[in-house]
Coordinates of C-alpha atoms in Angstrom, one line a residue:
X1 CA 21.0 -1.7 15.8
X2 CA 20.9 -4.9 13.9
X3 CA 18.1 -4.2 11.4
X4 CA 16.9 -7.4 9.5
X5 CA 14.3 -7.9 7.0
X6 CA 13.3 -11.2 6.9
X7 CA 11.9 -12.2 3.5
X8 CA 10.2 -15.3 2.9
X9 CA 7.2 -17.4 1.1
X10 CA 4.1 -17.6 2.7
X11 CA 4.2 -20.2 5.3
X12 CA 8.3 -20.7 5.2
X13 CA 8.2 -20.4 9.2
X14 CA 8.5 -16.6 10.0
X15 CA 6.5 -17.1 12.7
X16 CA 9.1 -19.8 13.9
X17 CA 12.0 -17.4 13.8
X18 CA 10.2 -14.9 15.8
X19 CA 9.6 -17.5 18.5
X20 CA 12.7 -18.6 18.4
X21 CA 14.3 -14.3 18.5
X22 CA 12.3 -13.8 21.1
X23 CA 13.1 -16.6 23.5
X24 CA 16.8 -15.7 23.3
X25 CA 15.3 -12.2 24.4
X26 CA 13.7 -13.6 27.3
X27 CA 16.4 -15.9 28.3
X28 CA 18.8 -12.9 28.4
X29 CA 16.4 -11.4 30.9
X30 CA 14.9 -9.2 28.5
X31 CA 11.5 -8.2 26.9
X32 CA 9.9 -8.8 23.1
X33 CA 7.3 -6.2 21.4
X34 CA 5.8 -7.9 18.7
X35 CA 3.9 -6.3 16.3
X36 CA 1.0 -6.9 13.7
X37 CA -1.0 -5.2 11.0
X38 CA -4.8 -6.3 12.6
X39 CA -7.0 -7.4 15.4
X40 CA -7.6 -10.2 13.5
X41 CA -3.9 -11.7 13.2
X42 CA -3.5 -11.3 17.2
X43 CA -5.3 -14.4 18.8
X44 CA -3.4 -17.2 16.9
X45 CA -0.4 -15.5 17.6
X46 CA -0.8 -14.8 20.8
X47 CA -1.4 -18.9 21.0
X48 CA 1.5 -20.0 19.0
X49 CA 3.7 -17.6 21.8
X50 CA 1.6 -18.4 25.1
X51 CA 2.0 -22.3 23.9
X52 CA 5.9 -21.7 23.2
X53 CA 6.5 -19.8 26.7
X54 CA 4.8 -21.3 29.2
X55 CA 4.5 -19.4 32.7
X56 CA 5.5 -16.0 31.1
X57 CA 3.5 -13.2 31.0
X58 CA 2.2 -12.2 27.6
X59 CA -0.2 -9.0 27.5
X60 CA -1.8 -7.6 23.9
X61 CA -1.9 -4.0 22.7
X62 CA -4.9 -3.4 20.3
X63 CA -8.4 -1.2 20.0
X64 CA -10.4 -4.1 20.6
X65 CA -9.4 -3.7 24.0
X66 CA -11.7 -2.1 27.2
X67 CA -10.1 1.1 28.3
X68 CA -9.3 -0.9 31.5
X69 CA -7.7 -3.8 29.8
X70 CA -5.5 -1.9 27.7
X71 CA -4.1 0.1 31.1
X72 CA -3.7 -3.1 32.9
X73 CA -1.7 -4.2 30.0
X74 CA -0.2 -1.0 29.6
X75 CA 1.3 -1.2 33.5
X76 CA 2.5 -5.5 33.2
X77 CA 4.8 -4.4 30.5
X78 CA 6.2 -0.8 32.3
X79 CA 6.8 -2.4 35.3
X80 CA 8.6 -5.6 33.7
X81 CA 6.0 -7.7 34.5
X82 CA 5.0 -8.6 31.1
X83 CA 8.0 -10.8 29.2
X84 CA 5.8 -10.3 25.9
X85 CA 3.6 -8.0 24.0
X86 CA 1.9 -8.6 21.1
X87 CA -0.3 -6.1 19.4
X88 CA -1.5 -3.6 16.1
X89 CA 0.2 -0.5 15.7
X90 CA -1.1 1.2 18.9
X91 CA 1.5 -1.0 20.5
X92 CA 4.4 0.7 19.2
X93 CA 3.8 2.9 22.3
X94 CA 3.9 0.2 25.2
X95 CA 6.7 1.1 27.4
X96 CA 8.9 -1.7 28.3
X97 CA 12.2 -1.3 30.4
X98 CA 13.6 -4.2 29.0
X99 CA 13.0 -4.1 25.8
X100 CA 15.8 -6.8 23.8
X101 CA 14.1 -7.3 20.6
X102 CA 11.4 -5.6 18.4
X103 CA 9.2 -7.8 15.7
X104 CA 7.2 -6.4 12.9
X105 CA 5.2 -8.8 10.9
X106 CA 3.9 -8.1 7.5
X107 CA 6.1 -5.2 7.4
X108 CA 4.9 -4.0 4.4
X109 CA 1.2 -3.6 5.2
X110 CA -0.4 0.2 5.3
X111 CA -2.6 -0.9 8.0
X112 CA 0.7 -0.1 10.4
X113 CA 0.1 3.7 8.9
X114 CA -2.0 6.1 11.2
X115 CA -3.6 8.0 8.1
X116 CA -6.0 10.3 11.1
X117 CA -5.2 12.1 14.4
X118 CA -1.5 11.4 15.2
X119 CA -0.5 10.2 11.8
X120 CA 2.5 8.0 12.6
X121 CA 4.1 4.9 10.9
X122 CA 4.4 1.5 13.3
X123 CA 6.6 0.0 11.9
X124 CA 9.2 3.2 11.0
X125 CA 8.5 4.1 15.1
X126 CA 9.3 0.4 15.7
X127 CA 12.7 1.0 13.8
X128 CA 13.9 4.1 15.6
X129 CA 12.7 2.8 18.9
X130 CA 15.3 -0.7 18.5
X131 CA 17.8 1.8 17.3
X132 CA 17.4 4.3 20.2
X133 CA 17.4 1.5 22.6
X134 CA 19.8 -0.7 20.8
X135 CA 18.6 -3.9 20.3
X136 CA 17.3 -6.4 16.7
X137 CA 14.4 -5.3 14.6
X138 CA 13.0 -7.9 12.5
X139 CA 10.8 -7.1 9.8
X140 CA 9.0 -10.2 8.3
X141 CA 7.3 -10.3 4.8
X142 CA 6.7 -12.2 2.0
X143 CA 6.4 -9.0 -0.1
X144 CA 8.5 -6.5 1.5
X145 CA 7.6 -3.1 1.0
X146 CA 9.8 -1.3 -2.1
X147 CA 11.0 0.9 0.6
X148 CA 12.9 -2.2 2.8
X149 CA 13.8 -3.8 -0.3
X150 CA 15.8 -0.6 -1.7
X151 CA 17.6 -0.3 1.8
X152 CA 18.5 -3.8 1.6
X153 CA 19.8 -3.1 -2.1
X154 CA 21.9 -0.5 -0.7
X155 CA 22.8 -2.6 1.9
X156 CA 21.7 -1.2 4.6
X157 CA 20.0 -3.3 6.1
X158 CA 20.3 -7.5 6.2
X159 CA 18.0 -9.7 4.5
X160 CA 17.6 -13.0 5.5
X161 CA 15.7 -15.0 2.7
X162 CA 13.1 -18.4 3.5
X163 CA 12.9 -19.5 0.3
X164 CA 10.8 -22.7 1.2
X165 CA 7.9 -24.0 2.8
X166 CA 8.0 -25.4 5.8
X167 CA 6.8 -28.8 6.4
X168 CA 6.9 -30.1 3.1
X169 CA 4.2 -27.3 1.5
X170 CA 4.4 -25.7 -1.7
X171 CA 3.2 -22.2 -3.2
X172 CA 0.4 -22.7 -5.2
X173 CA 0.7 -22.8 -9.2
X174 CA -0.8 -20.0 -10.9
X175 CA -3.8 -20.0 -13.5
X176 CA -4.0 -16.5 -14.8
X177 CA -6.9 -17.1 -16.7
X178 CA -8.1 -14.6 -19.7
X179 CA -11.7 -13.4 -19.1
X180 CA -11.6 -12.0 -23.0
X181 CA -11.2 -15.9 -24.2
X182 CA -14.9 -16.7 -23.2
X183 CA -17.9 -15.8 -25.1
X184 CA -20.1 -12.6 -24.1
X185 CA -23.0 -13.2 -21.8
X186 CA -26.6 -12.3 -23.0
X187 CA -27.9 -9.2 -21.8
X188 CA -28.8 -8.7 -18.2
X189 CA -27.0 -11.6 -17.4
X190 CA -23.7 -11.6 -15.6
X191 CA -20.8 -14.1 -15.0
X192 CA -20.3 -15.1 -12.1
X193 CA -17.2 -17.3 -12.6
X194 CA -15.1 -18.4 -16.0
X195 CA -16.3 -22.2 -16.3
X196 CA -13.3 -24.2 -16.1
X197 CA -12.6 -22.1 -12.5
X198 CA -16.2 -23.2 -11.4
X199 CA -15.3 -26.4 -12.4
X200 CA -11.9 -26.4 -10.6
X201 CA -13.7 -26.0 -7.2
X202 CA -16.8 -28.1 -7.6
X203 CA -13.7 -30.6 -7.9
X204 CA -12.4 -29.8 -4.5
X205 CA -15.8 -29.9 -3.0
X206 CA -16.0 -33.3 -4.5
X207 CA -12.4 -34.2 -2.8
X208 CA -13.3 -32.9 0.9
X209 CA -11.1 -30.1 0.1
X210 CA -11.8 -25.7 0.8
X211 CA -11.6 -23.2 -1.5
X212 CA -10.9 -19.5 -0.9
X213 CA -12.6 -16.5 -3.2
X214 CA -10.9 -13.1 -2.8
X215 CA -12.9 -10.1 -3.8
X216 CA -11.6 -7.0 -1.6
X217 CA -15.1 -6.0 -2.0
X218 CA -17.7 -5.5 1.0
X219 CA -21.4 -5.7 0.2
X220 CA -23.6 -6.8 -2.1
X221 CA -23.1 -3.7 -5.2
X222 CA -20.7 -0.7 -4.8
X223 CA -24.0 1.0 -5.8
X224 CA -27.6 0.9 -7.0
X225 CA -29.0 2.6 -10.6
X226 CA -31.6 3.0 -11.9
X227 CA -32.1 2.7 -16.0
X228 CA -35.0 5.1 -16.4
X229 CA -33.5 8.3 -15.2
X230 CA -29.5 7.3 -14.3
X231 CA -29.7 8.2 -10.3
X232 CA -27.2 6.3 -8.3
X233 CA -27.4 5.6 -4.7
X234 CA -24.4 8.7 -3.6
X235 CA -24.1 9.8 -0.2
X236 CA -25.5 13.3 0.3
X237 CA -22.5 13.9 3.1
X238 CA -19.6 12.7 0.5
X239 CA -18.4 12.4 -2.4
X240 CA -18.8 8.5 -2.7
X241 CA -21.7 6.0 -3.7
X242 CA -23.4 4.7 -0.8
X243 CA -22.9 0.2 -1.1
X244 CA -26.1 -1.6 -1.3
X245 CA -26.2 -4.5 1.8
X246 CA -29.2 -6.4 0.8
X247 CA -29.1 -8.4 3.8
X248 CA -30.6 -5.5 5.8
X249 CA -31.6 -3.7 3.1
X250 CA -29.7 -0.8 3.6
X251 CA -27.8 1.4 1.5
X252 CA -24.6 2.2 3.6
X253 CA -21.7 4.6 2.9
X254 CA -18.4 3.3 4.1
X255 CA -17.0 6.8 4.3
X256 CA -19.5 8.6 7.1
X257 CA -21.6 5.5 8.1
X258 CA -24.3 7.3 6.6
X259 CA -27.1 4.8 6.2
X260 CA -31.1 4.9 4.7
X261 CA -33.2 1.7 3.7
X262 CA -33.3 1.3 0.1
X263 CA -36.2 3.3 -1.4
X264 CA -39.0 1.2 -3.2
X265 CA -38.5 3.2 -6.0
X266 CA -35.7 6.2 -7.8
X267 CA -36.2 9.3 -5.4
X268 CA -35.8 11.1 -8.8
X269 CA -38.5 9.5 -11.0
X270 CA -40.2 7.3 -8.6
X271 CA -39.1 3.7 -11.5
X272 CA -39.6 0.7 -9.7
X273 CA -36.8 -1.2 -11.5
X274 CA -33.8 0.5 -9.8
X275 CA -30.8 -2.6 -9.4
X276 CA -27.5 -3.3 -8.4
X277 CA -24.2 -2.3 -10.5
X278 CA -21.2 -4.5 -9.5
X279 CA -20.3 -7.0 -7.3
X280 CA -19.7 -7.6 -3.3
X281 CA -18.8 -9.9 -1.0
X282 CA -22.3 -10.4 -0.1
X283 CA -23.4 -11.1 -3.5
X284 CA -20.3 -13.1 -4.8
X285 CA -21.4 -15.5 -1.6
X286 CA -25.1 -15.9 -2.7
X287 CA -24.6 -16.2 -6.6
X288 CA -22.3 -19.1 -5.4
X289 CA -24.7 -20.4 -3.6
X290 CA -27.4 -20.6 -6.5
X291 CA -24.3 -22.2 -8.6
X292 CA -23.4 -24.8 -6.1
X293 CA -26.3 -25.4 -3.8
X294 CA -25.0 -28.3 -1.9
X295 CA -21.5 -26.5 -0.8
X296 CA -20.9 -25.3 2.1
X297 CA -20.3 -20.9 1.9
X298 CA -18.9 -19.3 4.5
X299 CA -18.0 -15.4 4.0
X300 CA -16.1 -13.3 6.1
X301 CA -15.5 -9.1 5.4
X302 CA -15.9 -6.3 8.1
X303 CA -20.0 -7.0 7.8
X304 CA -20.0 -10.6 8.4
X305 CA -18.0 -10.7 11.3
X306 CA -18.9 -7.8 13.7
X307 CA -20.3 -8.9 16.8
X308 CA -17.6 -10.4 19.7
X309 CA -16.3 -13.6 19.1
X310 CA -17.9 -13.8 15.4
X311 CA -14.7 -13.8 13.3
X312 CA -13.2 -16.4 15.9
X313 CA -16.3 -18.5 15.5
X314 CA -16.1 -18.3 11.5
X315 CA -12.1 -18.8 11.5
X316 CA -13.0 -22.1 13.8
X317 CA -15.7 -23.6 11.2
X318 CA -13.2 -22.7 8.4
X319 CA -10.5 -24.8 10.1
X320 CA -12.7 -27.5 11.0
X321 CA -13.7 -28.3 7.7
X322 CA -17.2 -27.2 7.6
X323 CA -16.8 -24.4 4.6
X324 CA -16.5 -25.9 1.3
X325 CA -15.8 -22.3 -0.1
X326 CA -14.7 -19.2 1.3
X327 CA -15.6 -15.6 0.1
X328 CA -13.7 -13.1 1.9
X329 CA -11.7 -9.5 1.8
X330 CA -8.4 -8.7 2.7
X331 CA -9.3 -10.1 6.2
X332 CA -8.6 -13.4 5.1
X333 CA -5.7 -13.4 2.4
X334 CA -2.8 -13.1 5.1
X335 CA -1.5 -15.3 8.5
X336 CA -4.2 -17.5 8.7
X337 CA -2.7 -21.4 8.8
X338 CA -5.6 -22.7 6.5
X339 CA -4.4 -26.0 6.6
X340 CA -7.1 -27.4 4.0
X341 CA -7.7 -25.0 1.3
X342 CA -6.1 -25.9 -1.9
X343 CA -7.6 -23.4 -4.1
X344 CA -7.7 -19.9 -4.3
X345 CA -9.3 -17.3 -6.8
X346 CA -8.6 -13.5 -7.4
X347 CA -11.9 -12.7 -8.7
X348 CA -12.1 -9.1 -9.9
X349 CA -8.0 -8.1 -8.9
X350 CA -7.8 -5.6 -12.6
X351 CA -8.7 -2.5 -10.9
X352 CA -5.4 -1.7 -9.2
X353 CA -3.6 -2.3 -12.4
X354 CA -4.6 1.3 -13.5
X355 CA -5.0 3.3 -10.6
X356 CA -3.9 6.6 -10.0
X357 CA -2.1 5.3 -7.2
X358 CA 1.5 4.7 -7.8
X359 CA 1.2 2.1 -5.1
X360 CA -1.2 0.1 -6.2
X361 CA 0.5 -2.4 -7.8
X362 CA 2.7 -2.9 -5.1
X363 CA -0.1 -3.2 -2.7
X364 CA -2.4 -5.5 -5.5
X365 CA 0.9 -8.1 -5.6
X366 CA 1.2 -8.1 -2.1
X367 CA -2.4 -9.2 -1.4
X368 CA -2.6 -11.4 -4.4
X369 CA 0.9 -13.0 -3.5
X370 CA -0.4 -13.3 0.2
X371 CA -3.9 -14.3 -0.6
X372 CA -2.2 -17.5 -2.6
X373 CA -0.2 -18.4 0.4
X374 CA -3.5 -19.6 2.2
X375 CA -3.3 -22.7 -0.6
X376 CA -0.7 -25.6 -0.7
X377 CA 0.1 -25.2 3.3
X378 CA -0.6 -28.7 4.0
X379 CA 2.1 -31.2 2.3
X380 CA 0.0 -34.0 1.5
X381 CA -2.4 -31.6 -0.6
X382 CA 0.8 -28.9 -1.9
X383 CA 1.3 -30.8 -5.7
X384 CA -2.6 -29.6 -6.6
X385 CA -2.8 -26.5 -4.9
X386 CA -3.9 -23.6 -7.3
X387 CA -4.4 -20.1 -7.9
X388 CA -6.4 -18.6 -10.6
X389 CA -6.5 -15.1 -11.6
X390 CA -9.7 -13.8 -13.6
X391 CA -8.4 -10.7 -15.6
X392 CA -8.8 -8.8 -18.8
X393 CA -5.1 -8.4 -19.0
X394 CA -3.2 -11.6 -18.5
X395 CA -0.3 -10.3 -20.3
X396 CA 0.3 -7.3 -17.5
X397 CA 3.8 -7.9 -15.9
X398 CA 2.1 -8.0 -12.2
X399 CA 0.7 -11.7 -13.3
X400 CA 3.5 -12.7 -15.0
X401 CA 5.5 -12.0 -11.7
X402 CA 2.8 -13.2 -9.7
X403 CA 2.6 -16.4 -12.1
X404 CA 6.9 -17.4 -11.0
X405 CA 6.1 -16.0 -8.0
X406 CA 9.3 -13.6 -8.2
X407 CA 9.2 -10.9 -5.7
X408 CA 12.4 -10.3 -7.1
X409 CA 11.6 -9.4 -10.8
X410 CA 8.3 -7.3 -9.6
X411 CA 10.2 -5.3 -7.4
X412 CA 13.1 -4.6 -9.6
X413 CA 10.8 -3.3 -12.1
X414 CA 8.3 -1.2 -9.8
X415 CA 11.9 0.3 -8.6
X416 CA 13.1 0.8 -11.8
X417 CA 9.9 2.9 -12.7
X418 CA 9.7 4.8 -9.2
X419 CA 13.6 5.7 -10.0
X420 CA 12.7 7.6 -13.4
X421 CA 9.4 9.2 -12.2
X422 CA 11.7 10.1 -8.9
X423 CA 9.3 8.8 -6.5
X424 CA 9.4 6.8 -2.9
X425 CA 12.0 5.0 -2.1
X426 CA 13.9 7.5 -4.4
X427 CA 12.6 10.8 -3.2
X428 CA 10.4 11.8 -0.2
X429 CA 7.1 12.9 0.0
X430 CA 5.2 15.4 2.6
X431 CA 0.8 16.0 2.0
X432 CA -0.3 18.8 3.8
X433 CA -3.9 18.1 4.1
X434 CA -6.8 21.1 4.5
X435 CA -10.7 20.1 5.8
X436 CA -13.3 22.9 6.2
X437 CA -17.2 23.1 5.7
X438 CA -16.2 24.9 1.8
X439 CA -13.9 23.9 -0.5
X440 CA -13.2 27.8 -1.2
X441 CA -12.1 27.6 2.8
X442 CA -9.5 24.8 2.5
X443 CA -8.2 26.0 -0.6
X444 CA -7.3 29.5 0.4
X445 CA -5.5 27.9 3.2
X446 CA -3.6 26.1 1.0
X447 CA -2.4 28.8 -1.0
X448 CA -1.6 30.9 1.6
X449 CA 0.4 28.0 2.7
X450 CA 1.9 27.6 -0.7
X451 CA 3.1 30.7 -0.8
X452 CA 4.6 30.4 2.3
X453 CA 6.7 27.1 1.2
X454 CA 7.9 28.3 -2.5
X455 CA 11.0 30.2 -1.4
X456 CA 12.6 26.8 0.2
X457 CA 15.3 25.5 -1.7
X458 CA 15.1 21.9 -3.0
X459 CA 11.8 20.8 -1.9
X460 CA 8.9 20.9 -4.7
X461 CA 5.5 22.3 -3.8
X462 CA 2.6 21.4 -5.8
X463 CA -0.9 23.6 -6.3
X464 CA -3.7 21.8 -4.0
X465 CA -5.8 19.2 -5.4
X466 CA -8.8 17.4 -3.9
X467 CA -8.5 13.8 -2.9
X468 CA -9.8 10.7 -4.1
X469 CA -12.9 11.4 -2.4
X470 CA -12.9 14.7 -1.6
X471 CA -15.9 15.5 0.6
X472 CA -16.9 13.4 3.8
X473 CA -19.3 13.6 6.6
X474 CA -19.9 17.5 4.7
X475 CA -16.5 18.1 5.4
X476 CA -14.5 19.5 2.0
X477 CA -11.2 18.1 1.9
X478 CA -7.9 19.2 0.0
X479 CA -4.4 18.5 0.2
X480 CA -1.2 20.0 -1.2
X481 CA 1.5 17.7 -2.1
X482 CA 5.0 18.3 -1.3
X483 CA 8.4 16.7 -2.7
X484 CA 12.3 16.6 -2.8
X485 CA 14.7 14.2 -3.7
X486 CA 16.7 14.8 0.0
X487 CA 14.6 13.9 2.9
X488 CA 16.8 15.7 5.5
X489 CA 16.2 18.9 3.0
X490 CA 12.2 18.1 3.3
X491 CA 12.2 17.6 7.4
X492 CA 14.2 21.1 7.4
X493 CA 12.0 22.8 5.1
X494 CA 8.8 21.3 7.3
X495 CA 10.0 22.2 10.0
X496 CA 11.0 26.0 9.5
X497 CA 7.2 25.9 7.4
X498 CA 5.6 25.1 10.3
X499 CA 5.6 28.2 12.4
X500 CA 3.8 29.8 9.3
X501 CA 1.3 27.0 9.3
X502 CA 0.2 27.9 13.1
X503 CA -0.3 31.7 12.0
X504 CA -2.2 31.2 9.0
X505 CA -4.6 29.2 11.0
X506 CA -5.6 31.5 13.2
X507 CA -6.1 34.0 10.3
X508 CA -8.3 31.3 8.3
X509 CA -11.4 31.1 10.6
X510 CA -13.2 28.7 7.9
X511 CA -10.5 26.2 8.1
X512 CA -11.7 23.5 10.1
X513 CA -8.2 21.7 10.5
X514 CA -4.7 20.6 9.1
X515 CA -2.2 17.9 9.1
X516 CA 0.8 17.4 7.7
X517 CA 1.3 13.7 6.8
X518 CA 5.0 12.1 6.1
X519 CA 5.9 9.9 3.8
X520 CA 1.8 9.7 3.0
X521 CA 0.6 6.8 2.0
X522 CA -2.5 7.8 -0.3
X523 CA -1.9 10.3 -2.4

């Protein structure tokens, strides 16, 4: 197997070299699997191939899919019939007799992570499965994942940089702007943008050209308080605030789905003044509104575009030039061709600096890095293409990187760290992860199981801890982290530990169920 990771700026022509891969795959009578992280990213890919290859059959692979669509596509590509397939991680699984090349895009997103059911990785299955049958995996990113980039250190695997834009474009310069230079705000009042950044895009609105603000926030406030007595809008089925929507007045949690309308008043002391604490999607879109009432604002997040056809719809007016300024998530920082936007704004990116996440910064450069390749696409528009950073920390090494765009020096040092604190790529990780209707339940399944695990040589077991959010849909959840510096010791260990897992379930009748994830990517 010939396995290549493809590293290159946003818009350098990835997309080109996979056209080009694949129809030396085709023309060799063979078949291409072409992966990608979301729904979203599948219809203008599926154009750019159905436009390059003409007269062959190209099916997709993704949940948006009718059960009868999927096995219709499912039987094209097992009897041959289908030359292409394009699709999320589900995918993976189409079979294909001849198969001649495999294709992962954004290789370092966690969305090609099953984190429930089957917990599998996409793109590591997409791996083994060109190695077991033999043929080229390319792995395209802009940000490879620490784990691709240490293999390609150690030379194991083939990197082939695109270190320019194609077309004439140019990566944005970067305006990490310091949120502690401007004076405070009265009380009760809130900044919505620094000035000179507000004043950056009223100037593109004034030129015909978009703008794109990234919050990786849905709704209008991660929660609602009140002053009087200090309740906040939780969920009463998990351990997370229910998010305010205020366009349907509903207080949502985006853990269960459990949803109420908001109360007139606090349940608790009945205060009529309860309000919103943070900052949305929704409500980034409608302050910016008030602050630039003739512009154009178009948002897109996982609430704005449900509904068939809705996201396609919104992409299209994006495209077409009738948003002056985009507020969107994640959904819209990566492999869309905005071919007008020549500014873009990290609003509120601090957060991740200081999780208790090792990969969070990782993840927070990728997106930023990403979500500034929508500007400076277009070559006629690439010498005042921008993007500005709000943050409390603009001395923070992430920015600095971000700011010379240097994959290169961000990774070195993120490895460097994950080397002395002998984590991932340096070591590997195993969760075993415990659900029941008490916490007491799951966590004397967990000892039991540690107990079981502590005489294995070389592998590191951990006393249980409770996740991040650690109760949802009523369900108590713990996990019990596992680690060794030798994977093959680890996958020997799990699997001799296994047989002892089956037994203690059937002793532990409060123990809803267990999984054991791999190489986990939330810890």
């Amino acid at each position: 197997m010939l396995s290549v990771g493809r590293s290159g700026v946003a818009g350098s022509g990835k997309t080109e070299v996979y056209l080009r891969a694949a129809e030396s795959a085709l023309q060799a009578g063979g078949q291409a699997l072409v992966l990608v992280p979301e729904i979203n990213l599948t219809p203008q890919l599926e154009a750019r191939f159905a436009a390059r290859f003409p007269g062959r059959v190209l099916v997709s692979q993704h949940s948006a899919l009718t059960p009868a669509q999927r096995l219709r596509h499912w039987l094209l590509a097992h009897t041959g019939q289908a030359d292409l397939v394009l699709g999320t991680r589900l995918a993976v699984f189409a079979s294909m007799p001849r198969l001649a090349l495999v294709v992962v895009d954004e290789e370092h997103d966690p969305s090609f992570k099953q984190q429930e059911g089957a917990r599998y990785s996409a793109r590591d299955l997409a791996i083994w499965r060109a190695h077991d049958a033999g043929v080229p995996v390319l792995l395209g990113s802009a940000t490879p994942s620490l784990e691709a980039w240490q293999r390609v250190q150690e030379g194991r695997w083939l990197r082939l940089p695109l270190a320019t834009r194609i077309g004439g474009g140019a990566m944005p310069k970067v305006r990490v702007f310091d949120m502690g230079r401007l004076p405070r705000v009265p009380e009760g009042q809130e900044r919505v943008l620094a000035p000179p950044l507000l004043h950056a895009i009223t100037e593109r609105i004034e030129r015909g050209e978009q703008s794109l603000l990234l919050l990786n926030r849905r709704g209008f406030a991660p929660v609602l308080h009140c002053g009087a007595c200090g309740w906040k809008s939780g969920c009463p089925h998990c351990s997370a605030w229910r998010v305010f929507h205020k366009h349907d007045r509903t207080l949502r949690c985006h853990h269960c789905g459990f949803t109420e309308r908001v109360p007139r008043g606090c349940p608790d002391c009945g205060n009529l003044d309860i309000s919103p604490i943070g900052r949305g999607t929704e409500k980034l879109a409608e302050q910016l509104a008030e602050l630039l009432p003739t512009a154009r604002i178009g948002r897109i997040d996982a609430d704005s575009s449900r509904g068939v056809g809705v996201l396609e719809q919104q992409l299209a007016a994006v495209h077409a030039g009738d948003v002056d300024v985009l507020v969107g998530t994640q959904m819209v920082a990566k492999g869309h061709d905005f071919r007008h936007i020549t500014l873009v704004a990290a609003v509120n990116p601090d957060g991740a600096l200081f999780s208790s996440d090792f990969r969070a910064p990782e993840r927070l450069f990728a997106l930023l890095m990403q979500a500034g390749g929508r500007a400076g696409r277009d070559a006629a528009q690439a010498d005042k293409s921008e993007m500005w950073i709000q943050t409390w920390h603009p001395q923070h090494p992430l920015y600095a990187a971000l700011a010379a765009h240097d994959y290169e020096a961000f990774a070195a040092a993120q490895l460097r760290d994950r080397r002395n604190a002998g984590l991932p790529p340096f070591a590997s990780l195993a969760l075993l992860r415990a659900e029941a209707r008490t916490r007491d339940a799951a966590l004397a399944f967990l000892n039991d199981a540690r107990t079981g695990a502590l005489g294995f040589e070389g592998v590191t077991v951990y006393a249980p801890v409770p996740p991040h959010v650690a109760k949802v849909a009523d369900v108590e959840r713990l996990q019990m982290l596992l680690e060794s510096p030798s994977r093959s010791t680890l996958q020997r260990m799990l699997a001799d530990w296994l047989p002892t897992l089956h037994a203690l379930r059937q002793t532990h009748k409060g123990l809803m169920r267990w999984a054991v994830d791999v190489d986990p990517l939330v810890i």
